[in-house]
mmCIF file of C-alpha atoms in Angstrom:
data_model
loop_
_atom_site.group_PDB
_atom_site.id
_atom_site.type_symbol
_atom_site.label_atom_id
_atom_site.label_comp_id
_atom_site.label_asym_id
_atom_site.label_seq_id
_atom_site.Cartn_x
_atom_site.Cartn_y
_atom_site.Cartn_z
ATOM 1 C CA UNK T 1 87.880 68.533 133.803
ATOM 2 C CA UNK T 2 85.887 65.773 132.137
ATOM 3 C CA UNK T 3 83.013 66.489 134.776
ATOM 4 C CA UNK T 4 83.274 70.190 133.990
ATOM 5 C CA UNK T 5 82.991 69.832 130.238
ATOM 6 C CA UNK T 6 80.076 67.555 130.549
ATOM 7 C CA UNK T 7 78.311 70.139 132.694
ATOM 8 C CA UNK T 8 79.163 73.084 130.362
ATOM 9 C CA UNK T 9 77.944 70.923 127.317
ATOM 10 C CA UNK T 10 74.546 70.140 129.022
ATOM 11 C CA UNK T 11 74.129 73.717 130.146
ATOM 12 C CA UNK T 12 75.092 74.836 126.619
ATOM 13 C CA UNK T 13 72.291 72.575 125.170
ATOM 14 C CA UNK T 14 69.841 74.166 127.558
ATOM 15 C CA UNK T 15 70.704 77.594 126.591
ATOM 16 C CA UNK T 16 70.463 76.772 122.847
ATOM 17 C CA UNK T 17 67.148 75.206 123.434
ATOM 18 C CA UNK T 18 65.851 78.130 125.488
ATOM 19 C CA UNK T 19 67.029 80.364 122.515
ATOM 20 C CA UNK T 20 65.377 78.149 119.959
ATOM 21 C CA UNK T 21 62.139 78.324 121.808
ATOM 22 C CA UNK T 22 62.070 82.140 121.545
ATOM 23 C CA UNK T 23 60.760 83.085 118.102
ATOM 24 C CA UNK T 24 60.950 86.739 118.588
ATOM 25 C CA UNK T 25 64.699 86.735 119.592
ATOM 26 C CA UNK T 26 65.428 84.456 116.512
ATOM 27 C CA UNK T 27 63.426 86.747 114.273
ATOM 28 C CA UNK T 28 65.501 89.620 115.650
ATOM 29 C CA UNK T 29 68.814 87.891 114.998
ATOM 30 C CA UNK T 30 67.809 87.131 111.508
ATOM 31 C CA UNK T 31 66.652 90.569 110.820
ATOM 32 C CA UNK T 32 69.840 92.079 112.335
ATOM 33 C CA UNK T 33 72.202 89.934 110.059
ATOM 34 C CA UNK T 34 70.017 90.076 106.922
ATOM 35 C CA UNK T 35 67.564 93.060 106.264
ATOM 36 C CA UNK T 36 69.393 95.429 108.469
ATOM 37 C CA UNK T 37 72.800 94.858 106.807
ATOM 38 C CA UNK T 38 71.245 95.069 103.232
ATOM 39 C CA UNK T 39 69.206 98.244 104.041
ATOM 40 C CA UNK T 40 72.001 100.175 106.036
ATOM 41 C CA UNK T 41 74.424 99.199 103.265
ATOM 42 C CA UNK T 42 72.384 100.481 100.431
ATOM 43 C CA UNK T 43 70.638 103.351 102.086
ATOM 44 C CA UNK T 44 73.415 105.078 104.270
ATOM 45 C CA UNK T 45 75.744 106.406 101.659
ATOM 46 C CA UNK T 46 78.679 108.802 102.318
ATOM 47 C CA UNK T 47 79.537 109.672 98.587
ATOM 48 C CA UNK T 48 77.698 112.222 96.615
ATOM 49 C CA UNK T 49 74.939 110.954 94.666
ATOM 50 C CA UNK T 50 71.968 112.844 92.954
ATOM 51 C CA UNK T 51 72.695 115.986 95.034
ATOM 52 C CA UNK T 52 70.342 118.897 94.419
ATOM 53 C CA UNK T 53 72.308 121.835 93.086
ATOM 54 C CA UNK T 54 71.416 125.301 91.651
ATOM 55 C CA UNK T 55 73.494 127.738 89.718
ATOM 56 C CA UNK T 56 73.435 131.714 89.825
ATOM 57 C CA UNK T 57 74.847 132.712 86.640
ATOM 58 C CA UNK T 58 75.542 136.378 86.591
ATOM 59 C CA UNK T 59 78.108 136.229 83.887
ATOM 60 C CA UNK T 60 76.179 134.430 81.068
ATOM 61 C CA UNK T 61 79.376 133.577 79.158
ATOM 62 C CA UNK T 62 80.518 130.451 77.414
ATOM 63 C CA UNK T 63 82.647 129.471 80.434
ATOM 64 C CA UNK T 64 79.729 129.947 82.964
ATOM 65 C CA UNK T 65 77.540 127.762 80.877
ATOM 66 C CA UNK T 66 80.189 125.078 80.563
ATOM 67 C CA UNK T 67 80.529 125.034 84.369
ATOM 68 C CA UNK T 68 76.755 124.630 84.774
ATOM 69 C CA UNK T 69 76.479 121.964 82.167
ATOM 70 C CA UNK T 70 79.359 120.014 83.835
ATOM 71 C CA UNK T 71 77.229 119.540 87.038
ATOM 72 C CA UNK T 72 75.770 116.060 85.815
ATOM 73 C CA UNK T 73 74.420 112.920 87.031
ATOM 74 C CA UNK T 74 75.095 110.681 88.815
ATOM 75 C CA UNK T 75 76.993 113.085 91.361
ATOM 76 C CA UNK T 76 74.329 115.898 90.954
ATOM 77 C CA UNK T 77 70.956 116.336 89.576
ATOM 78 C CA UNK T 78 70.639 118.543 86.485
ATOM 79 C CA UNK T 79 71.451 122.083 87.877
ATOM 80 C CA UNK T 80 68.662 124.578 88.203
ATOM 81 C CA UNK T 81 69.065 128.269 87.267
ATOM 82 C CA UNK T 82 67.964 130.653 89.922
ATOM 83 C CA UNK T 83 68.492 134.386 90.569
ATOM 84 C CA UNK T 84 70.563 135.851 93.320
ATOM 85 C CA UNK T 85 67.495 136.943 95.307
ATOM 86 C CA UNK T 86 66.228 133.354 95.514
ATOM 87 C CA UNK T 87 69.318 131.900 97.248
ATOM 88 C CA UNK T 88 68.396 132.562 100.905
ATOM 89 C CA UNK T 89 64.913 131.471 100.450
ATOM 90 C CA UNK T 90 65.760 128.189 98.310
ATOM 91 C CA UNK T 91 68.274 127.226 100.966
ATOM 92 C CA UNK T 92 66.062 127.942 103.943
ATOM 93 C CA UNK T 93 63.418 125.626 102.354
ATOM 94 C CA UNK T 94 65.912 122.973 101.834
ATOM 95 C CA UNK T 95 65.396 122.825 97.984
ATOM 96 C CA UNK T 96 69.277 122.673 97.418
ATOM 97 C CA UNK T 97 72.253 121.346 99.007
ATOM 98 C CA UNK T 98 74.521 123.200 96.862
ATOM 99 C CA UNK T 99 74.311 126.832 95.261
ATOM 100 C CA UNK T 100 77.035 127.938 92.776
ATOM 101 C CA UNK T 101 77.267 131.624 92.269
ATOM 102 C CA UNK T 102 79.176 132.874 89.118
ATOM 103 C CA UNK T 103 79.926 136.554 89.377
ATOM 104 C CA UNK T 104 79.636 139.020 86.464
ATOM 105 C CA UNK T 105 82.859 139.394 84.299
ATOM 106 C CA UNK T 106 83.884 135.949 85.316
ATOM 107 C CA UNK T 107 85.008 134.810 81.949
ATOM 108 C CA UNK T 108 86.788 138.087 81.061
ATOM 109 C CA UNK T 109 88.583 138.148 84.427
ATOM 110 C CA UNK T 110 89.783 134.633 84.175
ATOM 111 C CA UNK T 111 91.199 135.370 80.600
ATOM 112 C CA UNK T 112 92.896 138.386 81.850
ATOM 113 C CA UNK T 113 94.455 136.433 84.802
ATOM 114 C CA UNK T 114 92.598 138.320 87.617
ATOM 115 C CA UNK T 115 91.659 134.932 89.478
ATOM 116 C CA UNK T 116 87.905 135.732 89.952
ATOM 117 C CA UNK T 117 85.997 133.965 92.740
ATOM 118 C CA UNK T 118 83.201 131.508 92.521
ATOM 119 C CA UNK T 119 81.039 131.092 95.635
ATOM 120 C CA UNK T 120 79.698 127.747 96.602
ATOM 121 C CA UNK T 121 76.853 127.764 99.223
ATOM 122 C CA UNK T 122 76.471 124.494 101.112
ATOM 123 C CA UNK T 123 73.755 123.156 103.262
ATOM 124 C CA UNK T 124 75.986 121.801 106.003
ATOM 125 C CA UNK T 125 73.214 119.966 107.680
ATOM 126 C CA UNK T 126 73.545 117.425 105.163
ATOM 127 C CA UNK T 127 76.738 116.150 106.635
ATOM 128 C CA UNK T 128 77.135 113.068 104.543
ATOM 129 C CA UNK T 129 77.628 114.891 101.344
ATOM 130 C CA UNK T 130 78.236 118.510 102.278
ATOM 131 C CA UNK T 131 82.093 118.213 102.478
ATOM 132 C CA UNK T 132 82.570 115.641 99.489
ATOM 133 C CA UNK T 133 80.102 117.488 97.310
ATOM 134 C CA UNK T 134 81.802 120.999 97.757
ATOM 135 C CA UNK T 135 85.226 119.337 96.881
ATOM 136 C CA UNK T 136 83.699 117.920 93.680
ATOM 137 C CA UNK T 137 82.108 121.146 92.644
ATOM 138 C CA UNK T 138 85.455 122.891 93.229
ATOM 139 C CA UNK T 139 87.095 120.227 91.122
ATOM 140 C CA UNK T 140 84.575 120.714 88.398
ATOM 141 C CA UNK T 141 85.006 124.537 88.248
ATOM 142 C CA UNK T 142 88.877 124.256 88.232
ATOM 143 C CA UNK T 143 88.793 121.576 85.625
ATOM 144 C CA UNK T 144 86.413 123.500 83.291
ATOM 145 C CA UNK T 145 88.105 126.742 83.761
ATOM 146 C CA UNK T 146 91.685 125.321 83.149
ATOM 147 C CA UNK T 147 90.324 123.498 79.914
ATOM 148 C CA UNK T 148 88.708 126.611 78.687
ATOM 149 C CA UNK T 149 91.987 128.704 79.107
ATOM 150 C CA UNK T 150 94.014 126.031 77.668
ATOM 151 C CA UNK T 151 91.703 126.078 74.486
ATOM 152 C CA UNK T 152 91.766 129.812 74.425
ATOM 153 C CA UNK T 153 95.598 130.008 74.627
ATOM 154 C CA UNK T 154 96.201 127.150 72.281
ATOM 155 C CA UNK T 155 97.930 124.966 74.867
ATOM 156 C CA UNK T 156 96.526 121.407 75.282
ATOM 157 C CA UNK T 157 98.852 119.928 77.757
ATOM 158 C CA UNK T 158 98.131 120.483 81.594
ATOM 159 C CA UNK T 159 100.866 121.752 83.811
ATOM 160 C CA UNK T 160 100.704 118.686 86.366
ATOM 161 C CA UNK T 161 99.375 115.217 85.743
ATOM 162 C CA UNK T 162 97.888 113.758 88.853
ATOM 163 C CA UNK T 163 97.045 110.026 89.022
ATOM 164 C CA UNK T 164 95.019 108.861 92.181
ATOM 165 C CA UNK T 165 94.977 105.112 92.902
ATOM 166 C CA UNK T 166 92.375 103.966 95.539
ATOM 167 C CA UNK T 167 93.494 100.749 97.054
ATOM 168 C CA UNK T 168 91.043 98.251 98.495
ATOM 169 C CA UNK T 169 88.025 99.952 97.192
ATOM 170 C CA UNK T 170 88.804 101.220 93.638
ATOM 171 C CA UNK T 171 85.463 102.740 93.053
ATOM 172 C CA UNK T 172 85.101 104.384 96.476
ATOM 173 C CA UNK T 173 81.920 102.839 97.064
ATOM 174 C CA UNK T 174 80.637 103.411 100.517
ATOM 175 C CA UNK T 175 78.523 100.187 100.381
ATOM 176 C CA UNK T 176 81.590 98.019 100.453
ATOM 177 C CA UNK T 177 82.573 99.747 103.810
ATOM 178 C CA UNK T 178 79.144 100.103 105.291
ATOM 179 C CA UNK T 179 78.036 96.395 104.944
ATOM 180 C CA UNK T 180 81.068 94.710 106.391
ATOM 181 C CA UNK T 181 81.249 97.211 109.188
ATOM 182 C CA UNK T 182 77.520 96.776 110.073
ATOM 183 C CA UNK T 183 78.170 92.981 110.453
ATOM 184 C CA UNK T 184 81.022 93.743 112.699
ATOM 185 C CA UNK T 185 78.948 96.332 114.726
ATOM 186 C CA UNK T 186 76.196 93.808 115.066
ATOM 187 C CA UNK T 187 78.393 91.008 116.336
ATOM 188 C CA UNK T 188 79.444 93.437 119.263
ATOM 189 C CA UNK T 189 75.857 94.553 120.040
ATOM 190 C CA UNK T 190 74.134 91.133 119.939
ATOM 191 C CA UNK T 191 77.071 89.740 121.965
ATOM 192 C CA UNK T 192 76.228 92.096 124.714
ATOM 193 C CA UNK T 193 72.454 91.947 124.593
ATOM 194 C CA UNK T 194 71.963 88.093 124.141
ATOM 195 C CA UNK T 195 74.161 87.066 127.176
ATOM 196 C CA UNK T 196 72.887 89.725 129.424
ATOM 197 C CA UNK T 197 69.242 88.995 128.598
ATOM 198 C CA UNK T 198 69.847 85.315 129.047
ATOM 199 C CA UNK T 199 71.020 85.857 132.601
ATOM 200 C CA UNK T 200 68.112 88.440 133.279
ATOM 201 C CA UNK T 201 65.592 86.067 131.818
ATOM 202 C CA UNK T 202 66.916 83.220 134.200
ATOM 203 C CA UNK T 203 66.359 85.588 137.190
ATOM 204 C CA UNK T 204 62.912 86.877 135.943
ATOM 205 C CA UNK T 205 61.711 83.360 135.380
ATOM 206 C CA UNK T 206 62.860 82.055 138.675
ATOM 207 C CA UNK T 207 64.954 79.172 136.946
ATOM 208 C CA UNK T 208 68.265 80.599 138.488
ATOM 209 C CA UNK T 209 67.239 78.819 141.752
ATOM 210 C CA UNK T 210 67.064 75.524 139.745
ATOM 211 C CA UNK T 211 70.769 75.983 138.706
ATOM 212 C CA UNK T 212 71.743 76.706 142.447
ATOM 213 C CA UNK T 213 70.738 73.221 143.395
ATOM 214 C CA UNK T 214 72.373 71.424 140.470
ATOM 215 C CA UNK T 215 75.977 70.253 140.959
ATOM 216 C CA UNK T 216 77.501 73.098 138.847
ATOM 217 C CA UNK T 217 79.676 75.855 139.514
ATOM 218 C CA UNK T 218 79.109 79.542 138.629
ATOM 219 C CA UNK T 219 82.010 79.363 136.138
ATOM 220 C CA UNK T 220 80.178 76.544 134.323
ATOM 221 C CA UNK T 221 77.049 78.350 134.151
ATOM 222 C CA UNK T 222 78.793 81.531 132.822
ATOM 223 C CA UNK T 223 80.886 79.817 130.224
ATOM 224 C CA UNK T 224 77.662 77.766 128.972
ATOM 225 C CA UNK T 225 75.920 81.163 128.346
ATOM 226 C CA UNK T 226 78.927 82.635 126.782
ATOM 227 C CA UNK T 227 79.481 79.505 124.480
ATOM 228 C CA UNK T 228 75.760 79.196 123.421
ATOM 229 C CA UNK T 229 75.084 82.663 122.478
ATOM 230 C CA UNK T 230 78.439 83.242 121.049
ATOM 231 C CA UNK T 231 78.125 80.249 118.825
ATOM 232 C CA UNK T 232 74.741 81.498 117.637
ATOM 233 C CA UNK T 233 76.171 84.947 116.801
ATOM 234 C CA UNK T 234 79.328 83.671 115.014
ATOM 235 C CA UNK T 235 77.321 81.424 112.950
ATOM 236 C CA UNK T 236 74.830 84.194 111.917
ATOM 237 C CA UNK T 237 77.642 86.689 111.158
ATOM 238 C CA UNK T 238 79.441 84.234 108.914
ATOM 239 C CA UNK T 239 76.225 83.340 107.089
ATOM 240 C CA UNK T 240 75.582 87.050 106.776
ATOM 241 C CA UNK T 241 79.064 87.717 105.222
ATOM 242 C CA UNK T 242 78.750 84.898 102.695
ATOM 243 C CA UNK T 243 74.884 85.575 101.652
ATOM 244 C CA UNK T 244 74.239 89.062 102.255
ATOM 245 C CA UNK T 245 77.533 90.892 101.904
ATOM 246 C CA UNK T 246 79.469 88.837 99.227
ATOM 247 C CA UNK T 247 76.276 87.171 97.683
ATOM 248 C CA UNK T 248 73.604 89.850 97.457
ATOM 249 C CA UNK T 249 75.549 93.064 97.660
ATOM 250 C CA UNK T 250 78.566 91.723 95.641
ATOM 251 C CA UNK T 251 81.050 93.155 98.082
ATOM 252 C CA UNK T 252 84.421 91.085 97.795
ATOM 253 C CA UNK T 253 85.982 89.728 100.915
ATOM 254 C CA UNK T 254 89.865 89.786 100.308
ATOM 255 C CA UNK T 255 90.898 87.969 103.435
ATOM 256 C CA UNK T 256 90.698 84.522 105.075
ATOM 257 C CA UNK T 257 87.465 83.488 106.554
ATOM 258 C CA UNK T 258 89.000 80.927 108.949
ATOM 259 C CA UNK T 259 91.357 83.653 110.166
ATOM 260 C CA UNK T 260 88.342 86.001 110.607
ATOM 261 C CA UNK T 261 86.458 83.384 112.455
ATOM 262 C CA UNK T 262 89.175 82.715 114.848
ATOM 263 C CA UNK T 263 89.352 86.544 115.619
ATOM 264 C CA UNK T 264 85.504 86.597 116.061
ATOM 265 C CA UNK T 265 85.734 83.755 118.409
ATOM 266 C CA UNK T 266 88.309 85.714 120.546
ATOM 267 C CA UNK T 267 86.295 88.728 120.531
ATOM 268 C CA UNK T 268 83.157 86.924 121.470
ATOM 269 C CA UNK T 269 84.652 85.790 124.831
ATOM 270 C CA UNK T 270 85.297 89.304 125.954
ATOM 271 C CA UNK T 271 82.123 91.098 124.744
ATOM 272 C CA UNK T 272 79.758 88.182 125.946
ATOM 273 C CA UNK T 273 81.512 88.337 129.288
ATOM 274 C CA UNK T 274 80.946 92.148 129.255
ATOM 275 C CA UNK T 275 77.124 91.481 128.764
ATOM 276 C CA UNK T 276 77.031 89.104 131.612
ATOM 277 C CA UNK T 277 79.024 91.550 133.960
ATOM 278 C CA UNK T 278 76.418 94.281 133.064
ATOM 279 C CA UNK T 279 73.554 91.952 133.711
ATOM 280 C CA UNK T 280 74.815 91.287 137.233
ATOM 281 C CA UNK T 281 74.195 94.852 138.191
ATOM 282 C CA UNK T 282 70.639 94.885 136.886
ATOM 283 C CA UNK T 283 67.630 93.125 138.392
ATOM 284 C CA UNK T 284 65.197 93.443 135.462
ATOM 285 C CA UNK T 285 65.184 93.676 131.679
ATOM 286 C CA UNK T 286 64.469 97.405 131.607
ATOM 287 C CA UNK T 287 67.306 98.086 134.081
ATOM 288 C CA UNK T 288 69.780 95.907 131.885
ATOM 289 C CA UNK T 289 68.517 97.781 128.827
ATOM 290 C CA UNK T 290 69.281 101.306 130.328
ATOM 291 C CA UNK T 291 72.671 100.064 131.646
ATOM 292 C CA UNK T 292 73.763 98.402 128.430
ATOM 293 C CA UNK T 293 72.558 101.068 125.988
ATOM 294 C CA UNK T 294 75.294 103.881 126.848
ATOM 295 C CA UNK T 295 78.055 101.243 126.935
ATOM 296 C CA UNK T 296 76.905 99.928 123.473
ATOM 297 C CA UNK T 297 76.536 103.458 122.113
ATOM 298 C CA UNK T 298 80.100 104.343 123.233
ATOM 299 C CA UNK T 299 81.730 101.202 122.065
ATOM 300 C CA UNK T 300 79.998 101.571 118.642
ATOM 301 C CA UNK T 301 80.860 105.137 118.047
ATOM 302 C CA UNK T 302 84.430 105.059 119.383
ATOM 303 C CA UNK T 303 85.672 101.695 118.029
ATOM 304 C CA UNK T 304 86.775 102.960 114.662
ATOM 305 C CA UNK T 305 84.027 101.466 112.604
ATOM 306 C CA UNK T 306 82.226 104.889 111.902
ATOM 307 C CA UNK T 307 85.107 107.392 112.320
ATOM 308 C CA UNK T 308 88.756 106.555 112.204
ATOM 309 C CA UNK T 309 90.597 106.425 115.600
ATOM 310 C CA UNK T 310 93.290 108.725 114.240
ATOM 311 C CA UNK T 311 90.641 111.698 114.234
ATOM 312 C CA UNK T 312 90.017 111.364 117.910
ATOM 313 C CA UNK T 313 91.999 113.017 120.710
ATOM 314 C CA UNK T 314 95.298 111.127 121.625
ATOM 315 C CA UNK T 315 93.960 110.319 125.275
ATOM 316 C CA UNK T 316 90.814 108.836 123.819
ATOM 317 C CA UNK T 317 92.848 106.857 121.137
ATOM 318 C CA UNK T 318 94.886 105.395 124.183
ATOM 319 C CA UNK T 319 91.899 104.492 126.284
ATOM 320 C CA UNK T 320 90.225 102.776 123.264
ATOM 321 C CA UNK T 321 93.137 100.454 122.859
ATOM 322 C CA UNK T 322 92.078 98.617 126.066
ATOM 323 C CA UNK T 323 88.591 97.928 124.529
ATOM 324 C CA UNK T 324 87.958 94.717 122.575
ATOM 325 C CA UNK T 325 85.912 96.597 120.121
ATOM 326 C CA UNK T 326 88.743 98.803 118.802
ATOM 327 C CA UNK T 327 91.039 95.908 118.535
ATOM 328 C CA UNK T 328 88.449 93.899 116.587
ATOM 329 C CA UNK T 329 87.579 96.443 114.224
ATOM 330 C CA UNK T 330 91.218 96.956 113.462
ATOM 331 C CA UNK T 331 91.555 93.169 112.958
ATOM 332 C CA UNK T 332 88.511 92.856 110.883
ATOM 333 C CA UNK T 333 89.331 95.592 108.401
ATOM 334 C CA UNK T 334 92.888 94.307 108.009
ATOM 335 C CA UNK T 335 91.671 90.930 107.261
ATOM 336 C CA UNK T 336 88.307 91.438 105.307
ATOM 337 C CA UNK T 337 89.411 94.565 103.304
ATOM 338 C CA UNK T 338 93.146 94.379 102.923
ATOM 339 C CA UNK T 339 93.534 90.457 102.998
ATOM 340 C CA UNK T 340 96.024 90.572 105.862
ATOM 341 C CA UNK T 341 97.488 87.288 107.034
ATOM 342 C CA UNK T 342 98.069 86.417 110.835
ATOM 343 C CA UNK T 343 101.688 87.936 110.581
ATOM 344 C CA UNK T 344 99.961 91.373 110.296
ATOM 345 C CA UNK T 345 97.142 90.961 112.776
ATOM 346 C CA UNK T 346 98.797 88.853 115.473
ATOM 347 C CA UNK T 347 99.061 91.881 117.792
ATOM 348 C CA UNK T 348 95.329 92.410 117.585
ATOM 349 C CA UNK T 349 94.683 88.706 118.331
ATOM 350 C CA UNK T 350 96.904 88.658 121.340
ATOM 351 C CA UNK T 351 95.228 92.006 122.649
ATOM 352 C CA UNK T 352 91.818 90.644 122.288
ATOM 353 C CA UNK T 353 92.795 87.381 124.032
ATOM 354 C CA UNK T 354 94.329 89.560 126.813
ATOM 355 C CA UNK T 355 91.263 91.759 127.328
ATOM 356 C CA UNK T 356 88.817 88.884 126.868
ATOM 357 C CA UNK T 357 90.763 86.908 129.727
ATOM 358 C CA UNK T 358 90.630 89.996 131.976
ATOM 359 C CA UNK T 359 87.060 90.512 131.421
ATOM 360 C CA UNK T 360 86.252 86.936 131.950
ATOM 361 C CA UNK T 361 88.140 87.035 135.363
ATOM 362 C CA UNK T 362 86.252 90.149 136.413
ATOM 363 C CA UNK T 363 82.906 88.657 135.265
ATOM 364 C CA UNK T 364 83.663 85.414 137.105
ATOM 365 C CA UNK T 365 84.126 87.148 140.425
ATOM 366 C CA UNK T 366 80.951 89.252 139.782
ATOM 367 C CA UNK T 367 78.893 86.349 138.662
ATOM 368 C CA UNK T 368 79.721 84.219 141.460
ATOM 369 C CA UNK T 369 78.710 86.951 143.892
ATOM 370 C CA UNK T 370 75.479 87.277 142.054
ATOM 371 C CA UNK T 371 74.694 83.586 142.104
ATOM 372 C CA UNK T 372 75.533 83.358 145.659
ATOM 373 C CA UNK T 373 73.161 86.268 146.484
ATOM 374 C CA UNK T 374 70.434 84.179 145.016
ATOM 375 C CA UNK T 375 70.944 81.385 147.515
#
């Protein structure tokens, strides 16, 4: 055991020196956990902000003017007034995301209780804001109409008082979600890429033959690559959380960083082993890239970091429970967002450990065969 640990330590040092001697790779890691996190968190927004809107006012009443005036920043830009004949041309040209049509006799029909219809035309190609923006406009129309009718009837008390409490993100700021999820996704992506490229680089440079003549086992070589690359990614992720997410972006971290670090370490063993496993099926770097890309995309999109698992088909939810990414995303969201303790996330930790051990066992067999084939 002591000899094995000594071999792993020396091989790990070799991997770290190799990584340190690659300035392009170091620059890439720095970019992924700094500028990429900041730009995506501040640029990719899911809430409505400064949306372009126009109003077709065929009523020209006090109520229709109130509705037009209520479409204000920061949700919307100041509404433009257009004619009915301009709607199709304006939306075809992409000038507006929303066009609100207020029909003739709208105010008089509302006052007489006839329930008039307001049409909201939505450019659904703007998926990030189309749904939320339509709901916001609908709420504005209903609110202004109800307020106007209460004033006209002399009643000031609304029939229902609805209070919404948003937990864990009171301002519904998508940056709080996007920044943390970007760090989590980068951990998974780089874990596969770095360990896989480490093996491919050994093979392309011919240094894999040097390892074969050394008194080391395939398991020791594999663990050294996993530990070295995993340590770099864990360190970069923790620095990114503290400096970029919490420091620059001002996103609060509710949970325990030591608990999160422990979960990251468990997650690292499974995904880094997956990267090595994929590398054993590739002979060159382009082959590895083509093989790893669909795996990374699938795990990225179906892990629950971009869309909730609950929205996926039942069979797919079941399958994804056996992937480390889905368990890690559930664990990270519970710890970092909701401040969960180990008593609430123990299942995800156990699941990640089990998946990691299984992946390591499969990788060890395949890695040993690959090393033996070089002999």
